[in-house]
Coordinates of C-alpha atoms and ligand atoms in Angstrom, one line a residue:
M19 CA 84.1 91.8 118.2
S20 CA 85.5 91.0 114.9
A21 CA 84.5 87.7 113.8
S22 CA 87.3 86.9 111.4
P23 CA 90.3 88.0 110.8
Y24 CA 88.6 89.7 107.4
D25 CA 86.4 91.9 109.2
G26 CA 88.9 94.6 110.5
D27 CA 89.2 95.6 114.3
V28 CA 84.9 97.2 116.1
D29 CA 85.7 100.1 117.5
A30 CA 82.9 100.3 120.4
S31 CA 82.8 102.6 123.2
G32 CA 80.5 103.7 125.9
A33 CA 79.2 102.6 129.5
A34 CA 76.9 100.0 129.8
G35 CA 73.5 99.8 131.0
T36 CA 73.1 104.2 130.5
G37 CA 71.9 104.2 127.0
T38 CA 73.1 108.0 127.0
V39 CA 76.9 107.6 126.6
P40 CA 77.5 108.0 122.6
V41 CA 78.8 103.7 121.2
R42 CA 80.9 104.7 118.1
H43 CA 80.4 101.1 116.0
H44 CA 82.4 101.1 113.1
E45 CA 79.0 99.5 110.5
P46 CA 80.2 98.6 107.0
T47 CA 78.5 102.0 105.1
Q48 CA 78.3 101.6 101.5
R49 CA 81.1 102.4 99.2
H50 CA 80.8 102.9 95.3
W51 CA 82.9 102.6 92.9
W52 CA 83.8 103.6 89.2
A53 CA 85.8 103.4 86.4
G54 CA 87.0 105.2 83.2
H55 CA 89.0 105.0 80.5
E56 CA 91.2 107.4 78.7
D57 CA 89.2 107.3 75.2
A58 CA 86.4 108.7 77.7
L59 CA 88.8 111.9 79.2
P60 CA 86.5 115.4 78.0
E61 CA 88.1 117.4 75.4
G62 CA 89.9 121.0 76.6
L63 CA 90.0 121.5 80.6
E64 CA 87.3 123.5 81.3
W65 CA 86.0 120.9 83.6
L66 CA 89.2 121.6 86.4
S67 CA 89.0 123.7 89.1
A68 CA 91.7 126.5 88.9
R69 CA 93.5 124.6 92.0
E70 CA 93.6 121.6 89.7
R71 CA 94.7 123.6 86.3
A72 CA 97.1 125.3 88.0
R73 CA 98.8 122.0 89.7
C74 CA 98.1 120.0 85.7
D75 CA 100.2 122.8 83.9
V76 CA 103.7 122.4 86.0
M77 CA 103.8 118.9 85.0
R78 CA 106.1 118.3 81.7
F79 CA 105.5 115.0 81.3
T80 CA 103.2 113.6 79.3
K81 CA 102.7 110.1 81.6
R82 CA 102.6 112.2 84.4
R83 CA 100.0 114.7 83.2
N84 CA 97.8 112.1 81.8
E85 CA 97.5 110.4 84.3
Y86 CA 96.8 112.9 86.6
L87 CA 94.1 113.9 84.2
L88 CA 92.8 110.5 84.4
R89 CA 92.1 110.6 88.1
R90 CA 90.9 113.9 88.7
W91 CA 88.2 113.1 85.8
V92 CA 87.6 109.3 86.9
G93 CA 87.7 111.2 90.5
K94 CA 84.7 113.7 90.3
R95 CA 82.6 111.4 88.0
T96 CA 82.4 109.5 91.4
V97 CA 81.0 112.0 93.0
A98 CA 79.2 113.3 90.8
A99 CA 77.5 109.7 90.6
R100 CA 77.7 109.2 94.0
V101 CA 75.5 112.8 94.7
G102 CA 73.8 112.7 91.8
L103 CA 75.6 116.3 90.4
D104 CA 76.1 117.3 86.7
T105 CA 78.4 116.1 84.2
D106 CA 78.8 119.2 82.1
P107 CA 82.4 120.8 82.3
A108 CA 80.7 123.9 84.4
A109 CA 79.5 121.3 87.0
L110 CA 82.5 118.8 86.9
A111 CA 84.9 122.0 87.9
R112 CA 83.2 122.5 91.4
I113 CA 84.2 119.1 92.2
E114 CA 87.7 119.3 93.2
V115 CA 89.8 116.1 94.1
L116 CA 92.6 117.7 95.7
N117 CA 95.8 116.4 98.4
R118 CA 97.0 116.6 101.2
M119 CA 100.1 116.9 102.3
T120 CA 101.1 113.2 102.5
G121 CA 99.7 113.0 98.5
A122 CA 96.1 111.4 100.0
P123 CA 93.2 112.9 97.7
Y124 CA 90.1 114.7 99.5
V125 CA 87.3 116.0 97.8
E126 CA 86.3 119.5 97.7
I127 CA 81.8 120.5 96.0
A128 CA 82.0 124.4 95.5
G129 CA 84.8 124.5 98.2
A130 CA 83.3 123.2 101.0
L131 CA 85.0 119.5 102.0
A132 CA 83.2 116.5 101.0
P133 CA 82.4 114.5 104.4
W134 CA 83.8 110.9 103.0
D135 CA 86.7 109.6 102.3
I136 CA 88.0 109.6 98.4
S137 CA 91.4 106.5 96.8
L138 CA 92.5 106.4 93.6
S139 CA 94.2 104.5 91.0
D140 CA 95.1 104.6 87.5
R141 CA 97.1 101.7 85.0
A142 CA 97.5 101.7 81.9
G143 CA 94.9 103.7 80.1
C144 CA 92.0 103.0 83.1
A145 CA 91.4 104.8 86.7
V146 CA 89.4 103.3 89.0
A147 CA 87.5 105.5 92.3
V148 CA 86.4 103.9 95.3
I149 CA 84.1 106.4 98.2
G150 CA 82.8 106.2 101.3
G151 CA 79.0 106.2 101.9
A152 CA 77.2 109.4 102.2
T153 CA 77.5 110.0 106.1
T154 CA 78.6 111.9 108.3
G155 CA 81.7 113.1 111.1
E156 CA 84.9 111.0 110.4
A157 CA 84.8 109.0 107.6
P158 CA 86.8 105.5 107.6
A159 CA 90.1 106.0 105.8
L160 CA 89.9 103.7 102.6
G161 CA 92.3 102.8 99.5
I162 CA 92.1 101.3 96.1
D163 CA 94.5 100.0 93.5
L164 CA 94.8 99.1 89.8
E165 CA 97.3 96.5 88.1
V166 CA 97.3 95.2 85.3
V167 CA 98.3 91.3 85.3
E168 CA 102.1 90.8 84.5
P169 CA 105.2 88.7 84.7
R170 CA 106.8 89.7 87.5
S171 CA 110.4 88.5 88.1
E172 CA 111.7 86.0 91.3
G173 CA 113.7 89.3 92.3
F174 CA 110.5 91.3 92.6
V175 CA 108.4 88.7 94.2
T176 CA 111.7 88.2 97.0
D177 CA 112.6 91.9 97.1
F178 CA 108.9 93.2 97.7
L179 CA 107.0 90.2 99.4
T180 CA 107.2 88.8 103.5
P181 CA 108.1 84.8 103.5
A182 CA 104.7 84.1 104.1
E183 CA 103.8 85.6 101.4
Q184 CA 106.5 84.4 99.0
D185 CA 105.2 81.2 100.0
W186 CA 101.8 81.6 99.1
V187 CA 102.8 83.1 95.2
R188 CA 105.3 80.2 94.9
G189 CA 103.0 77.8 95.8
P190 CA 99.1 77.3 96.5
A191 CA 99.0 80.4 93.9
T192 CA 101.1 79.0 91.4
E193 CA 99.5 75.5 91.3
D194 CA 96.1 77.4 91.7
P195 CA 94.4 77.4 88.1
R196 CA 92.5 80.7 88.8
L197 CA 95.6 82.5 89.7
G198 CA 99.2 81.9 88.6
H199 CA 102.6 82.8 89.6
D200 CA 101.9 86.3 87.3
A201 CA 98.4 86.9 88.9
A202 CA 99.0 86.4 92.4
A203 CA 102.2 88.5 92.4
N204 CA 100.4 90.7 91.1
L205 CA 97.2 90.5 93.2
V206 CA 99.7 90.5 96.5
W207 CA 101.5 94.2 95.0
S208 CA 97.9 95.4 94.6
A209 CA 96.8 94.7 97.7
K210 CA 99.5 95.8 99.7
E211 CA 99.1 99.2 97.7
A212 CA 95.5 99.3 98.6
A213 CA 96.5 98.9 102.4
L214 CA 99.2 101.6 102.3
K215 CA 97.2 104.1 101.0
V216 CA 94.3 103.5 103.6
L217 CA 97.6 104.6 106.2
R218 CA 98.6 107.7 103.9
V219 CA 102.4 106.2 103.5
G220 CA 102.3 105.0 100.3
L221 CA 105.3 103.0 99.2
R222 CA 107.0 105.5 101.4
A223 CA 106.4 102.8 103.3
D224 CA 108.2 98.9 103.4
T225 CA 105.9 97.0 101.2
R226 CA 106.9 94.0 103.9
S227 CA 105.3 96.4 106.8
V228 CA 101.7 95.3 105.5
E229 CA 101.1 91.0 105.2
I230 CA 98.4 90.2 102.8
T231 CA 96.6 86.8 103.6
V232 CA 93.8 86.1 100.2
E233 CA 90.9 84.0 99.5
S234 CA 91.5 82.7 95.8
E235 CA 87.5 81.7 95.5
P236 CA 85.5 84.8 94.3
R237 CA 81.6 85.3 95.0
G238 CA 79.1 84.8 92.4
D239 CA 79.7 88.9 92.0
G240 CA 83.1 88.2 91.1
W241 CA 84.7 89.7 94.7
A242 CA 86.9 87.8 96.7
R243 CA 88.0 88.6 100.0
F244 CA 91.7 89.8 101.4
A245 CA 93.6 91.2 104.7
A246 CA 96.9 93.1 105.4
A247 CA 97.9 92.7 108.4
Q248 CA 100.3 95.6 109.7
Q249 CA 103.5 94.4 111.7
I250 CA 101.9 95.7 114.7
G251 CA 97.7 96.8 115.2
Q252 CA 95.2 95.8 113.2
V253 CA 94.0 93.9 110.2
M254 CA 92.4 95.9 107.4
P255 CA 90.3 94.1 105.7
G256 CA 89.7 94.5 102.1
W257 CA 88.3 93.2 98.5
W258 CA 89.9 92.0 95.1
R259 CA 88.8 91.1 91.5
R260 CA 89.9 90.1 88.3
D261 CA 88.0 91.9 85.7
G262 CA 90.1 91.1 82.1
V263 CA 93.5 91.9 82.4
Y264 CA 93.0 94.0 84.7
L265 CA 93.3 93.3 88.2
L266 CA 91.7 96.1 90.7
T267 CA 91.7 96.0 95.2
V268 CA 90.1 98.1 97.8
C269 CA 91.0 97.5 101.6
A270 CA 89.6 100.6 104.5
Q271 CA 90.4 101.1 108.1
G272 CA 87.1 99.6 109.2
P273 CA 84.2 97.2 108.2
L274 CA 84.5 97.0 104.6
D275 CA 81.5 95.1 102.0
P276 CA 82.1 95.0 98.6
P277 CA 81.9 98.6 96.6
S278 CA 79.0 98.7 94.5
V279 CA 80.0 100.0 91.1
L280 CA 77.9 103.2 89.3
P281 CA 75.9 104.2 86.8
G282 CA 78.2 104.7 84.0
A283 CA 81.4 103.0 85.0
T284 CA 83.7 101.5 81.8
D285 CA 83.6 97.9 82.1
V286 CA 86.8 97.1 82.7
A287 CA 86.9 93.6 81.7
R288 CA 86.8 94.4 78.5
A289 CA 89.2 97.6 78.5
T290 CA 92.0 97.4 76.5
P291 CA 95.6 98.7 78.2
V292 CA 97.3 101.7 76.2
H293 CA 100.4 103.6 76.9
S294 CA 99.6 106.7 74.7
W295 CA 101.9 109.0 76.3
V296 CA 104.8 107.0 74.9
V297 CA 104.3 108.2 71.1
S298 CA 105.1 112.2 73.2
P299 CA 106.7 112.0 76.3
L300 CA 107.4 115.5 76.5
V301 CA 103.9 118.1 76.9
T302 CA 103.5 120.3 74.4
P303 CA 103.8 124.1 75.4
G304 CA 100.8 125.5 75.7
E305 CA 99.0 122.5 75.4
Ligands
COA5 C1 100.7 105.8 96.6 C2 101.3 105.7 95.7 C3 102.0 104.2 95.9 C4 100.3 104.9 94.5 O1 101.3 105.4 93.4 P1 100.8 105.0 91.8 O2 100.4 102.9 92.1 O3 101.8 104.7 91.0 O4 99.6 105.4 91.4 P2 98.3 105.0 91.8 O5 97.6 105.0 90.4 O6 97.9 104.0 92.3 O7 97.8 106.3 93.0 C5 98.0 107.5 92.8 C6 96.9 108.2 93.8 O8 97.2 107.3 94.7 C7 96.6 108.3 95.5 N1 97.6 108.9 96.6 C8 99.1 109.7 96.8 N2 100.1 109.4 98.1 C9 99.3 109.0 98.5 C10 99.4 108.7 99.7 N3 100.1 108.6 100.6 N4 97.9 107.7 100.9 C11 97.3 108.0 100.0 N5 96.9 107.5 98.6 C12 97.7 108.4 98.2 C13 96.5 109.7 94.7 O9 95.3 109.9 95.0 C14 97.2 110.3 93.4 O10 96.6 110.5 92.9 P3 96.4 111.3 92.6 O11 98.2 112.6 92.8 O12 96.4 112.4 90.8 O13 95.4 112.2 93.8 C15 102.4 106.6 95.2 O14 102.1 107.6 95.0 C16 103.4 106.8 96.6 O15 104.4 106.0 97.1 N6 103.2 108.3 97.2 C17 103.7 109.0 98.1 C18 105.3 109.0 98.1 C19 105.7 110.2 97.0 O16 104.9 110.9 97.3 N7 106.6 109.8 96.4 C20 107.4 110.9 95.3 C21 106.9 110.3 94.5 S1 108.2 109.7 93.5

């Protein structure tokens, strides 16, 4: 049974007393995250697989291409750090970060489907990925989102947030010195994006179809809880953290402990937001 709305659904089935029927508990499994800044992106494109390169080659807008490359590199480095693989270009090319029809990412290593979920996000030159534990079988879905704390208008709050979320942003969160209006509005937005990635719909869905409740007091490790309630059904647990100008949210289908950061990650709290694409918005042919 769920102990609190932050724990998510626990799905257990089986015949009591037999001792032989498999019982499926969605125990919290260890999740990991990693972050990278575009300053550290490798030279050249040898670290992409042929399939990834083919997708990249048709991108004509620098912003889209840069973000795609940064998310690929961060996804691959996350897998390499989690599994203990090399990070030279040839080794990274064997780790593929591909997309399903929905847009949701998945990983293949040397052509074999990896057994855990991955989620990716980037914002202003920084990208993050969260990855499931190295378990076999069904991998509970994950969602991650990265935002910069930036001004959010009243129109934004009214159009994209539920009435309860609007009340929280305009009231307690605005008065809370740990948050304030803009951080709170960005936080609710980010938590929604992470939740809608878990549901595999992204912004195809109405952002008001999930309602976010937030604990604003972080734990000692910087993580604080949130919950994403669907209109009908599950309450998905989540964690958020504020690192410098960035807000990071992680959400999951089932019980979720805060993810642990993997070695070699960029310190997001010190990362500078950049918009390098503006100097050359169109990809130069042959690049
Ligand atoms: C998911 C979505 C909300 C993320 O948008 P964003 O905030 O601009 O970008 P982020 O950097 O946070 O996340 C991008 C990543 O989300 C992931 N993603 C995309 N669609 C997803 C989905 N349906 N479910 C889960 N994850 C998804 C992908 O990994 C993507 O990176 P990749 O394409 O390099 O693999 C947005 O892409 C979306 O709504 N997609 C579905 C609708 C769609 O396809 N629209 C067409 C473009 S207008």
